[in-house]
Amino acid sequence: MNTSQPLVLGIESSCDETGVGIVRGTTLLTNTVSSSMDEHVRFGGVIPEIASRAHLDAFVPTLRQALSEAGVTLDDVDAIAVTSGPGLAGALMVGVCAAKALAVATGKPLYAINHLVAHVGVGLLEGKRDGGSSVSSPTGAPGAPQLPENLGALLVSGGHTEILKINSITDDVQLLGSTIDDAAGEAYDKVARILGLGYPGGPAIDKLAREGNPKAIRFPRGLTQPKYMGTAEEPGKHRYDWSFSGLKTAVARCVEQFEARGEELPVADIAAAFQEAVVDVITSKAVLACVEHDIKDVLLGGGVAANSRLRELTAKRCASAGIRLHVPPLDLCTDNGAMVAALGAQLVMAGIGPSGIRFAPDSSMPVTAVSLPA
């Protein structure tokens, strides 16, 4: 097996995207994704059973397309990497079973990896990019991209909102803070439903918020009270954590009050004020965590990274704090097979052994577990 520039096939099926990506070392050859989002729209959210069945239908065509686009065969592949968690249990099972079948049929080593950490590994990819910024060596040295020594990752998606410190992409990831209830993307979907905007809620609210006044209504910023924050010397229990369930409830009460008074609902203002509450607390706490942990570079990833206000405010606050912000292209921010392959390649190049085929998918896999041992 080529351990210096391994050809790795990555499989992602943690939610509603069936992703197959292929990388050679840090070079992206293809990123093929089949989404079942349209099948979930009428339900107002992802239905696990529908997502699992969609993965079954989409996997083989997606795999064939990826191999064709990359111009390689399964025989050429050095290793296979698959998301083993976190995610929807049934959806994960489809991807893991497919990866195990390929590994047994081809005799290729199989790596079971954490797809949250993979969101960070995608910043190392070069080639076939459509904009965005990769995370490169802070010295500007030529050669393959490298992660800076003091790197953080802000992951914001429908299932996760977390701030990480990346000590080593292959075996040392530290969780600094996370949501204790709803993820940011989940809150967007729930509020969009309250406002009658449909699913997915993120793009709809982001678009409508541009027409509204974010200061028209003051919605709460969860876990920002002194008892939760503490101080730098004596941090509170939730200093870097988020909570969005109270914000969702506040929006619902606001809508009820307008309706009770028989007044026209200022949907654009509510959307703008809600979005400002979300991105304000996310960016303020993330930057605080970075400053207090000497993080000089931060990567923004996850589906909500497509939100225009989140990108704008994160860039502004990072710049003010002297932190370099890196945002991969939007198609690499959402769940995809390329990020799985990228992390798999890093594990191979670091000399870390494969996971074998006896592992089970873990829907609540902790972010500190980068990959599963044999």
Short mmCIF file of C-alpha atoms in Angstrom, two decimals:
data_model
loop_
_atom_site.label_atom_id
_atom_site.label_comp_id
_atom_site.label_asym_id
_atom_site.label_seq_id
_atom_site.Cartn_x
_atom_site.Cartn_y
_atom_site.Cartn_z
CA MET A 1 0.00 0.00 0.00
CA ASN A 2 1.17 3.50 -0.85
CA THR A 3 1.49 5.22 2.54
CA SER A 4 2.97 8.50 1.30
CA GLN A 5 0.22 9.37 -1.22
CA PRO A 6 -2.51 6.80 -0.52
CA LEU A 7 -5.53 6.55 -2.80
CA VAL A 8 -8.45 6.46 -0.38
CA LEU A 9 -12.15 5.97 -1.05
CA GLY A 10 -14.42 7.63 1.52
CA ILE A 11 -18.06 6.76 2.25
CA GLU A 12 -20.46 9.05 4.14
CA SER A 13 -24.05 8.17 5.09
CA SER A 14 -24.66 9.74 8.50
CA CYS A 15 -27.82 11.65 7.54
CA ASP A 16 -29.54 12.33 4.20
CA GLU A 17 -26.52 12.58 1.89
CA THR A 18 -24.98 9.52 0.28
CA GLY A 19 -21.41 10.64 -0.31
CA VAL A 20 -18.48 8.91 -2.01
CA GLY A 21 -15.21 10.79 -2.31
CA ILE A 22 -11.77 9.79 -3.56
CA VAL A 23 -8.51 11.46 -2.65
CA ARG A 24 -4.87 10.78 -3.37
CA GLY A 25 -2.93 11.98 -0.37
CA THR A 26 -4.25 15.52 0.02
CA THR A 27 -5.44 15.88 -3.58
CA LEU A 28 -9.17 15.69 -4.17
CA LEU A 29 -10.05 13.58 -7.20
CA THR A 30 -13.82 13.52 -6.88
CA ASN A 31 -16.62 14.35 -4.46
CA THR A 32 -19.88 12.69 -5.49
CA VAL A 33 -23.02 13.25 -3.42
CA SER A 34 -26.59 12.02 -3.78
CA SER A 35 -29.04 13.79 -1.46
CA SER A 36 -32.47 12.57 -0.41
CA MET A 37 -33.50 15.97 0.99
CA ASP A 38 -36.38 16.36 -1.47
CA GLU A 39 -37.97 13.21 -0.05
CA HIS A 40 -38.06 14.74 3.44
CA VAL A 41 -39.51 18.15 2.57
CA ARG A 42 -43.15 17.22 3.02
CA PHE A 43 -42.38 15.89 6.51
CA GLY A 44 -40.57 19.06 7.60
CA GLY A 45 -37.41 17.20 8.59
CA VAL A 46 -35.26 14.13 7.96
CA ILE A 47 -37.12 10.84 8.43
CA PRO A 48 -34.52 8.19 9.40
CA GLU A 49 -36.26 5.28 7.65
CA ILE A 50 -36.59 7.23 4.39
CA ALA A 51 -32.95 8.32 4.62
CA SER A 52 -31.79 4.72 5.15
CA ARG A 53 -33.74 3.44 2.16
CA ALA A 54 -32.44 6.29 0.01
CA HIS A 55 -28.86 5.32 0.92
CA LEU A 56 -29.56 1.75 -0.18
CA ASP A 57 -30.83 2.96 -3.55
CA ALA A 58 -28.13 5.55 -4.12
CA PHE A 59 -24.93 3.87 -2.94
CA VAL A 60 -23.98 1.74 -5.95
CA PRO A 61 -24.75 4.44 -8.58
CA THR A 62 -22.88 7.03 -6.48
CA LEU A 63 -19.89 4.71 -6.11
CA ARG A 64 -19.76 4.01 -9.83
CA GLN A 65 -19.98 7.70 -10.66
CA ALA A 66 -17.19 8.56 -8.22
CA LEU A 67 -14.85 5.89 -9.62
CA SER A 68 -15.60 7.06 -13.16
CA GLU A 69 -15.00 10.74 -12.34
CA ALA A 70 -11.72 9.93 -10.58
CA GLY A 71 -10.60 7.64 -13.40
CA VAL A 72 -9.71 4.80 -11.03
CA THR A 73 -10.95 1.31 -10.17
CA LEU A 74 -11.48 -0.43 -6.85
CA ASP A 75 -8.26 -2.36 -7.49
CA ASP A 76 -6.36 0.94 -7.55
CA VAL A 77 -7.65 1.99 -4.12
CA ASP A 78 -5.20 1.66 -1.21
CA ALA A 79 -7.74 1.97 1.62
CA ILE A 80 -11.42 2.54 2.34
CA ALA A 81 -12.72 4.95 4.98
CA VAL A 82 -16.30 5.14 6.23
CA THR A 83 -18.23 7.28 8.69
CA SER A 84 -18.93 5.12 11.73
CA GLY A 85 -20.54 7.95 13.71
CA PRO A 86 -22.08 10.10 14.89
CA GLY A 87 -25.34 10.19 12.93
CA LEU A 88 -28.62 8.38 12.35
CA ALA A 89 -28.24 4.73 13.35
CA GLY A 90 -29.96 3.23 10.32
CA ALA A 91 -28.25 5.54 7.85
CA LEU A 92 -24.85 4.80 9.36
CA MET A 93 -25.54 1.08 9.14
CA VAL A 94 -26.05 1.27 5.37
CA GLY A 95 -22.75 3.03 4.76
CA VAL A 96 -20.82 0.83 7.18
CA CYS A 97 -22.21 -2.40 5.71
CA ALA A 98 -21.40 -1.20 2.21
CA ALA A 99 -17.84 -0.33 3.24
CA LYS A 100 -17.36 -3.68 4.96
CA ALA A 101 -18.61 -5.51 1.89
CA LEU A 102 -16.17 -3.60 -0.32
CA ALA A 103 -13.31 -4.24 2.12
CA VAL A 104 -14.01 -7.99 2.21
CA ALA A 105 -14.45 -8.22 -1.56
CA THR A 106 -11.30 -6.27 -2.41
CA GLY A 107 -9.07 -7.09 0.56
CA LYS A 108 -8.47 -3.38 1.17
CA PRO A 109 -7.92 -2.05 4.73
CA LEU A 110 -10.96 -0.33 6.26
CA TYR A 111 -10.91 2.73 8.53
CA ALA A 112 -13.94 3.61 10.68
CA ILE A 113 -13.80 7.33 11.35
CA ASN A 114 -15.60 10.18 13.08
CA HIS A 115 -17.29 12.39 10.51
CA LEU A 116 -17.10 15.47 12.77
CA VAL A 117 -13.31 15.29 12.74
CA ALA A 118 -13.52 14.68 9.00
CA HIS A 119 -15.04 18.16 8.64
CA VAL A 120 -11.65 19.45 9.77
CA GLY A 121 -9.64 17.11 7.55
CA VAL A 122 -11.39 18.50 4.48
CA GLY A 123 -9.43 21.72 4.98
CA LEU A 124 -6.30 19.84 3.93
CA LEU A 125 -7.59 19.00 0.48
CA GLU A 126 -6.33 20.64 -2.68
CA GLY A 127 -7.41 20.33 -6.29
CA LYS A 128 -10.89 20.47 -7.88
CA ARG A 129 -11.99 23.26 -5.56
CA ASP A 130 -14.61 25.90 -6.29
CA GLY A 131 -13.43 28.67 -4.04
CA GLY A 132 -13.10 28.91 -0.28
CA SER A 133 -9.83 28.67 1.58
CA SER A 134 -7.79 25.64 2.50
CA VAL A 135 -5.89 25.38 5.74
CA SER A 136 -2.23 25.53 4.86
CA SER A 137 1.07 25.64 6.68
CA PRO A 138 1.41 28.86 8.71
CA THR A 139 4.95 29.23 7.39
CA GLY A 140 3.70 29.32 3.82
CA ALA A 141 6.09 26.53 2.91
CA PRO A 142 5.52 24.83 -0.43
CA GLY A 143 4.17 21.29 -0.66
CA ALA A 144 1.07 19.58 0.61
CA PRO A 145 -1.27 21.50 2.92
CA GLN A 146 -0.61 21.16 6.64
CA LEU A 147 -2.67 22.02 9.69
CA PRO A 148 -1.40 24.90 11.84
CA GLU A 149 -0.26 24.04 15.35
CA ASN A 150 -2.99 26.06 17.05
CA LEU A 151 -6.10 25.12 15.10
CA GLY A 152 -9.72 25.21 16.16
CA ALA A 153 -12.84 24.09 14.35
CA LEU A 154 -16.33 25.56 14.61
CA LEU A 155 -18.80 22.98 13.30
CA VAL A 156 -22.36 24.20 12.81
CA SER A 157 -24.94 21.90 11.24
CA GLY A 158 -28.38 20.42 11.61
CA GLY A 159 -27.15 17.89 14.14
CA HIS A 160 -24.09 19.48 15.72
CA THR A 161 -22.81 22.78 17.06
CA GLU A 162 -19.31 22.38 18.51
CA ILE A 163 -16.03 24.18 18.99
CA LEU A 164 -12.97 21.93 18.88
CA LYS A 165 -9.26 22.26 19.46
CA ILE A 166 -7.26 20.14 17.03
CA ASN A 167 -4.03 19.08 18.68
CA SER A 168 -3.57 16.28 16.14
CA ILE A 169 -6.00 15.53 13.32
CA THR A 170 -5.29 11.81 13.62
CA ASP A 171 -5.42 11.15 17.36
CA ASP A 172 -5.91 14.20 19.59
CA VAL A 173 -9.08 16.27 19.28
CA GLN A 174 -10.38 18.23 22.26
CA LEU A 175 -14.02 19.25 22.68
CA LEU A 176 -14.17 22.77 24.12
CA GLY A 177 -17.90 23.42 23.86
CA SER A 178 -21.10 22.13 22.29
CA THR A 179 -24.84 22.59 22.29
CA ILE A 180 -26.60 21.02 25.27
CA ASP A 181 -29.91 20.64 23.40
CA ASP A 182 -30.87 21.66 19.85
CA ALA A 183 -28.15 22.16 17.27
CA ALA A 184 -28.22 25.48 15.42
CA GLY A 185 -29.50 23.94 12.18
CA GLU A 186 -32.21 22.10 14.08
CA ALA A 187 -33.32 25.40 15.66
CA TYR A 188 -33.50 26.98 12.19
CA ASP A 189 -35.76 24.17 10.97
CA LYS A 190 -38.06 24.40 13.98
CA VAL A 191 -38.38 28.19 13.78
CA ALA A 192 -38.98 28.02 10.03
CA ARG A 193 -41.84 25.63 10.73
CA ILE A 194 -43.29 28.08 13.28
CA LEU A 195 -43.08 30.89 10.70
CA GLY A 196 -44.53 28.75 7.92
CA LEU A 197 -41.38 28.87 5.81
CA GLY A 198 -41.04 25.17 5.07
CA TYR A 199 -38.02 22.84 5.12
CA PRO A 200 -35.06 23.15 5.09
CA GLY A 201 -35.32 26.20 7.32
CA GLY A 202 -31.78 27.54 7.09
CA PRO A 203 -31.80 28.92 3.53
CA ALA A 204 -35.36 30.26 3.90
CA ILE A 205 -34.62 32.18 7.10
CA ASP A 206 -31.27 33.44 5.80
CA LYS A 207 -32.94 34.86 2.68
CA LEU A 208 -35.90 36.40 4.51
CA ALA A 209 -33.70 37.87 7.26
CA ARG A 210 -32.09 40.22 4.74
CA GLU A 211 -35.45 41.99 4.45
CA GLY A 212 -35.98 42.30 8.20
CA ASN A 213 -34.62 44.32 11.13
CA PRO A 214 -32.48 42.16 13.45
CA LYS A 215 -32.96 44.71 16.23
CA ALA A 216 -36.75 44.79 16.02
CA ILE A 217 -37.07 42.05 18.64
CA ARG A 218 -34.58 41.02 21.30
CA PHE A 219 -34.45 37.25 21.57
CA PRO A 220 -32.45 35.51 24.33
CA ARG A 221 -28.85 34.34 23.98
CA GLY A 222 -28.76 31.02 25.82
CA LEU A 223 -26.16 30.21 28.49
CA THR A 224 -24.68 33.72 28.53
CA GLN A 225 -25.63 34.59 32.11
CA PRO A 226 -22.71 35.01 34.56
CA LYS A 227 -23.60 31.79 36.42
CA TYR A 228 -22.97 29.82 33.22
CA MET A 229 -20.03 31.83 31.91
CA GLY A 230 -17.91 32.28 35.02
CA THR A 231 -14.53 33.88 34.38
CA ALA A 232 -11.34 32.96 32.54
CA GLU A 233 -9.77 32.04 35.90
CA GLU A 234 -12.83 30.13 37.12
CA PRO A 235 -14.83 29.10 34.03
CA GLY A 236 -18.48 28.31 34.45
CA LYS A 237 -19.79 24.86 33.52
CA HIS A 238 -21.18 26.12 30.20
CA ARG A 239 -18.68 28.87 29.36
CA TYR A 240 -18.26 27.63 25.77
CA ASP A 241 -21.57 25.78 25.41
CA TRP A 242 -24.75 26.76 23.57
CA SER A 243 -28.48 26.25 24.10
CA PHE A 244 -31.08 27.01 21.44
CA SER A 245 -34.23 25.38 22.81
CA GLY A 246 -35.13 28.49 24.84
CA LEU A 247 -34.66 30.67 21.77
CA LYS A 248 -37.02 28.48 19.77
CA THR A 249 -39.60 28.76 22.55
CA ALA A 250 -39.18 32.54 22.67
CA VAL A 251 -39.94 32.76 18.96
CA ALA A 252 -43.05 30.61 19.41
CA ARG A 253 -44.29 32.85 22.28
CA CYS A 254 -43.59 35.95 20.19
CA VAL A 255 -45.69 34.61 17.32
CA GLU A 256 -48.50 33.70 19.70
CA GLN A 257 -48.55 37.23 21.12
CA PHE A 258 -48.87 38.84 17.71
CA GLU A 259 -51.66 36.44 16.77
CA ALA A 260 -53.48 37.00 20.08
CA ARG A 261 -53.49 40.75 19.44
CA GLY A 262 -54.74 40.18 15.90
CA GLU A 263 -51.69 41.94 14.46
CA GLU A 264 -49.95 41.07 11.23
CA LEU A 265 -46.95 38.87 11.88
CA PRO A 266 -43.65 40.65 11.02
CA VAL A 267 -42.11 37.47 9.64
CA ALA A 268 -39.00 39.12 8.17
CA ASP A 269 -38.20 40.94 11.43
CA ILE A 270 -38.69 37.76 13.48
CA ALA A 271 -36.46 35.82 11.08
CA ALA A 272 -33.76 38.50 11.22
CA ALA A 273 -33.90 38.79 15.01
CA PHE A 274 -33.82 35.02 15.45
CA GLN A 275 -30.87 34.64 13.09
CA GLU A 276 -28.97 37.41 14.83
CA ALA A 277 -29.50 35.72 18.20
CA VAL A 278 -28.13 32.44 16.84
CA VAL A 279 -25.04 33.78 15.08
CA ASP A 280 -24.29 36.31 17.83
CA VAL A 281 -24.02 33.70 20.56
CA ILE A 282 -22.27 31.13 18.33
CA THR A 283 -19.55 33.53 17.20
CA SER A 284 -19.02 35.25 20.55
CA LYS A 285 -18.55 31.98 22.44
CA ALA A 286 -16.46 30.38 19.70
CA VAL A 287 -14.08 33.33 19.53
CA LEU A 288 -13.88 33.43 23.34
CA ALA A 289 -12.90 29.75 23.40
CA CYS A 290 -10.26 30.34 20.73
CA VAL A 291 -8.74 33.33 22.51
CA GLU A 292 -8.60 31.56 25.87
CA HIS A 293 -7.03 28.43 24.35
CA ASP A 294 -4.48 30.25 22.20
CA ILE A 295 -6.12 29.15 18.95
CA LYS A 296 -4.83 31.28 16.06
CA ASP A 297 -6.61 29.57 13.15
CA VAL A 298 -10.19 28.33 13.02
CA LEU A 299 -12.02 26.34 10.37
CA LEU A 300 -15.75 26.88 9.89
CA GLY A 301 -17.61 23.78 8.72
CA GLY A 302 -21.00 22.09 8.64
CA GLY A 303 -24.11 22.81 6.60
CA VAL A 304 -24.92 26.04 8.45
CA ALA A 305 -21.56 27.40 7.28
CA ALA A 306 -23.52 28.33 4.16
CA ASN A 307 -25.42 30.93 6.20
CA SER A 308 -24.38 34.38 5.00
CA ARG A 309 -24.73 36.12 8.36
CA LEU A 310 -22.79 33.41 10.20
CA ARG A 311 -19.92 33.67 7.73
CA GLU A 312 -19.97 37.48 7.90
CA LEU A 313 -19.99 37.78 11.69
CA THR A 314 -17.51 34.94 12.21
CA ALA A 315 -15.07 36.63 9.81
CA LYS A 316 -15.53 39.99 11.52
CA ARG A 317 -15.02 38.72 15.06
CA CYS A 318 -12.13 36.44 14.14
CA ALA A 319 -10.37 39.36 12.44
CA SER A 320 -10.89 41.55 15.52
CA ALA A 321 -9.38 38.83 17.72
CA GLY A 322 -6.41 38.21 15.41
CA ILE A 323 -7.67 34.76 14.39
CA ARG A 324 -7.36 33.50 10.82
CA LEU A 325 -10.64 32.07 9.52
CA HIS A 326 -10.71 29.25 6.97
CA VAL A 327 -13.92 28.29 5.17
CA PRO A 328 -13.83 25.35 2.73
CA PRO A 329 -15.96 25.52 -0.44
CA LEU A 330 -19.64 25.13 0.41
CA ASP A 331 -19.90 21.67 -1.17
CA LEU A 332 -17.17 20.49 1.20
CA CYS A 333 -18.74 22.09 4.29
CA THR A 334 -21.77 19.81 4.24
CA ASP A 335 -21.50 16.06 4.84
CA ASN A 336 -19.64 14.40 1.96
CA GLY A 337 -17.43 11.48 1.10
CA ALA A 338 -14.40 13.63 0.27
CA MET A 339 -13.94 14.67 3.89
CA VAL A 340 -14.12 11.03 4.99
CA ALA A 341 -11.51 10.05 2.43
CA ALA A 342 -9.34 13.01 3.46
CA LEU A 343 -9.25 11.94 7.10
CA GLY A 344 -8.72 8.33 6.08
CA ALA A 345 -5.69 9.39 4.05
CA GLN A 346 -4.29 11.27 7.03
CA LEU A 347 -4.62 8.14 9.18
CA VAL A 348 -2.83 6.02 6.56
CA MET A 349 -0.01 8.57 6.20
CA ALA A 350 0.37 8.74 10.00
CA GLY A 351 0.88 4.99 10.15
CA ILE A 352 -2.28 4.32 12.14
CA GLY A 353 -3.67 0.83 11.64
CA PRO A 354 -7.06 0.07 10.09
CA SER A 355 -10.20 -0.72 12.09
CA GLY A 356 -10.92 -4.12 10.57
CA ILE A 357 -14.53 -5.17 9.98
CA ARG A 358 -15.70 -6.07 13.51
CA PHE A 359 -16.66 -2.54 14.57
CA ALA A 360 -20.27 -1.36 14.84
CA PRO A 361 -21.56 2.09 13.86
CA ASP A 362 -22.01 4.42 16.82
CA SER A 363 -24.72 7.06 16.46
CA SER A 364 -23.34 8.96 19.47
CA MET A 365 -19.63 8.52 18.73
CA PRO A 366 -17.71 11.16 20.74
CA VAL A 367 -15.68 13.67 18.79
CA THR A 368 -12.58 12.74 20.80
CA ALA A 369 -12.60 9.34 19.05
CA VAL A 370 -11.05 10.15 15.68
CA SER A 371 -11.13 6.55 14.45
CA LEU A 372 -11.94 3.12 15.84
CA PRO A 373 -9.09 0.72 16.62
CA ALA A 374 -9.11 -2.86 15.42
#
